[in-house]
Amino acid sequence: MDPPPESAEDVAAGIAHLVDALIAAVRVDDDRLLRDFVGWQEEALTSRGGRALLDGVLGTLERALTEHPRVVARLRAAREGAPDDPGRAG
């Protein structure tokens, strides 16, 4: 990811908020927190790359956290907008 300099701070803040939402979803064991946040971010980022930017961040987090399969399952569910609860499996 290489955002334009004028939006780099906004993108960095968005990534930080996404990580916070992931942490909250893991701590309270509720995948809806992350899925709802991702849905909201998708709408908020429409003018700046929207889903493509979000998918890039989620994919990067998935690759970075491969040693935590339940977290990766949550990220994939958020990325796909899946209604099921993959965090509870395994």
XYZ file of C-alpha atoms in Angstrom:
90
model
C 0.000 0.000 0.000
C 1.304 3.375 -0.966
C -1.296 6.076 -0.319
C -0.774 9.565 -1.679
C 1.056 11.787 0.821
C -2.016 13.967 1.376
C -4.056 10.993 2.651
C -1.291 8.932 4.311
C -2.235 10.052 7.831
C -5.904 9.236 7.268
C -5.004 5.794 5.916
C -2.683 5.135 8.878
C -5.417 6.165 11.317
C -7.907 3.906 9.532
C -5.520 0.962 9.795
C -4.998 1.651 13.495
C -8.767 1.697 14.049
C -9.116 -1.558 12.108
C -6.506 -3.205 14.338
C -8.369 -1.876 17.394
C -11.611 -3.390 16.085
C -9.839 -6.712 15.496
C -8.459 -6.687 19.042
C -11.902 -5.893 20.457
C -13.526 -8.688 18.419
C -10.956 -11.190 19.683
C -11.213 -10.042 23.309
C -14.998 -10.261 23.493
C -15.241 -13.181 21.018
C -17.694 -11.367 18.750
C -16.924 -11.365 15.032
C -19.757 -8.917 14.352
C -17.661 -6.100 15.838
C -15.036 -6.539 13.151
C -17.497 -7.185 10.322
C -19.557 -4.123 11.244
C -16.441 -1.976 11.470
C -15.192 -3.199 8.096
C -18.597 -2.445 6.566
C -18.544 1.054 8.002
C -14.967 1.619 6.812
C -15.889 0.432 3.343
C -18.573 3.102 3.158
C -16.311 5.773 4.652
C -13.442 5.003 2.276
C -15.448 4.857 -0.931
C -13.910 8.076 -2.203
C -10.378 6.887 -1.392
C -10.240 3.402 -2.850
C -12.882 1.838 -0.628
C -12.963 -1.904 -0.757
C -9.658 -2.318 -2.601
C -7.803 -0.463 0.139
C -9.633 -2.363 2.857
C -9.003 -5.736 1.191
C -5.311 -4.876 0.952
C -5.101 -4.107 4.661
C -7.110 -7.185 5.655
C -4.970 -9.395 3.399
C -1.775 -7.980 4.884
C -3.062 -8.639 8.400
C -4.046 -12.198 7.433
C -0.539 -12.897 6.135
C 1.115 -11.298 9.167
C -0.991 -13.255 11.660
C -0.889 -16.751 10.122
C 0.245 -18.260 13.435
C -3.141 -17.249 14.899
C -5.716 -19.212 12.852
C -8.755 -17.953 14.772
C -7.721 -14.346 14.154
C -7.135 -15.097 10.467
C -10.607 -16.694 10.290
C -12.093 -13.501 11.741
C -10.245 -11.371 9.214
C -11.438 -13.564 6.344
C -15.018 -13.441 7.597
C -14.834 -9.650 7.780
C -13.302 -9.499 4.323
C -16.028 -11.706 2.866
C -18.825 -10.238 4.972
C -19.646 -13.779 6.132
C -22.567 -14.031 8.558
C -21.268 -17.150 10.311
C -18.881 -17.172 13.273
C -15.567 -18.721 12.154
C -13.824 -17.551 15.325
C -15.613 -20.171 17.336
C -14.412 -23.045 15.165
C -11.231 -24.678 16.410
